[in-house]
Amino acid sequence: MYMFKDKVKKYLTTHNHTTLDLKAVLFDMDGVLFDSMKNHAEAWNQAMKVYGMTLSREEAYMHEGRTGKATINIVSKRERGYEVDDEEASRIYQTKSDIFNNLPKAEPMPGAGDLLHHLMDTNITPVLVTGSGQRSLLDKLNHYYPNVFHQNLMVTAYDVQYGKPNPEPYLMGLKKAGIEANQAVVVENAPLGVRAGVAAGIFTIAVNTGPLPDHVLLDEGADVLFHSMQELYEHWDELKASFEE
Ligand code: CA
């Protein structure tokens, strides 16, 4: 039982809105549009080792959504007692990106393409909001989901100062789309991403595609939770109908 109506009502009451007038869906990328998180966790683990630091694969999932520099800083402060400068952060992030790019290619998330095309057919605009700054991934987006995300409707690591879990990236997504918080929903797989969506005042859909327990995402304030993009796609019309009542 999803009880979408109750959850939408709770969202509206909490945020003092009377309606959820859906114009756009703000999509996170890794773990939502691509099944890429396993590779990211592996690449982070290996890259940190190169620099004498430890970041377990499990911990990588907890940092998911942060910018590369923010993640590197947390680990550096913990393991070495000091913050990285921009030059070293870039070097470590490059190592991580190189390792990532040598791993077997991550596939598009099953169900994601169907949902994106269904949205476009119903005049709802997909917007990308990712902490990633990897050119290879952004190119991949245009390869697997051609003509879905417009250049001016993408928020990446290059656009933001703070990154998730700060609401900044999602607020910027709203701004780029020219809409208010109650005219969008967020689709996120990571705890910090959910926190960012909720902090931006947007109805936040968690899709738990990774190894963390559901409660980690629900504890961050996710309004509803699905276990795959396919499941979200299958329930989309029902969920959307509950926005309109
Ligand atoms: Ca993600």
PDB file of N, CA and C and ligand atoms in Angstrom, residues 28 30 64 189, ligand 1:
ATOM      1  N   ASP A  28      17.902  13.101 -10.124  1.00  0.00           N
ATOM      2  CA  ASP A  28      19.295  12.801  -9.833  1.00  0.00           C
ATOM      3  C   ASP A  28      19.787  11.841 -10.933  1.00  0.00           C
ATOM      4  N   ASP A  30      23.143   9.416 -10.945  1.00  0.00           N
ATOM      5  CA  ASP A  30      23.732   8.121 -10.577  1.00  0.00           C
ATOM      6  C   ASP A  30      22.819   7.376  -9.609  1.00  0.00           C
ATOM      7  N   GLU A  64      27.123   9.644  -1.177  1.00  0.00           N
ATOM      8  CA  GLU A  64      26.591   9.831  -2.523  1.00  0.00           C
ATOM      9  C   GLU A  64      25.796  11.132  -2.626  1.00  0.00           C
ATOM     10  N   ASN A 189      18.018   8.654  -5.118  1.00  0.00           N
ATOM     11  CA  ASN A 189      18.312   7.350  -4.519  1.00  0.00           C
ATOM     12  C   ASN A 189      19.189   7.459  -3.278  1.00  0.00           C
TER      13      ASN A 189
HETATM   14 CA    CA B   1      22.377   9.363  -6.849  1.00  0.00          CA
END
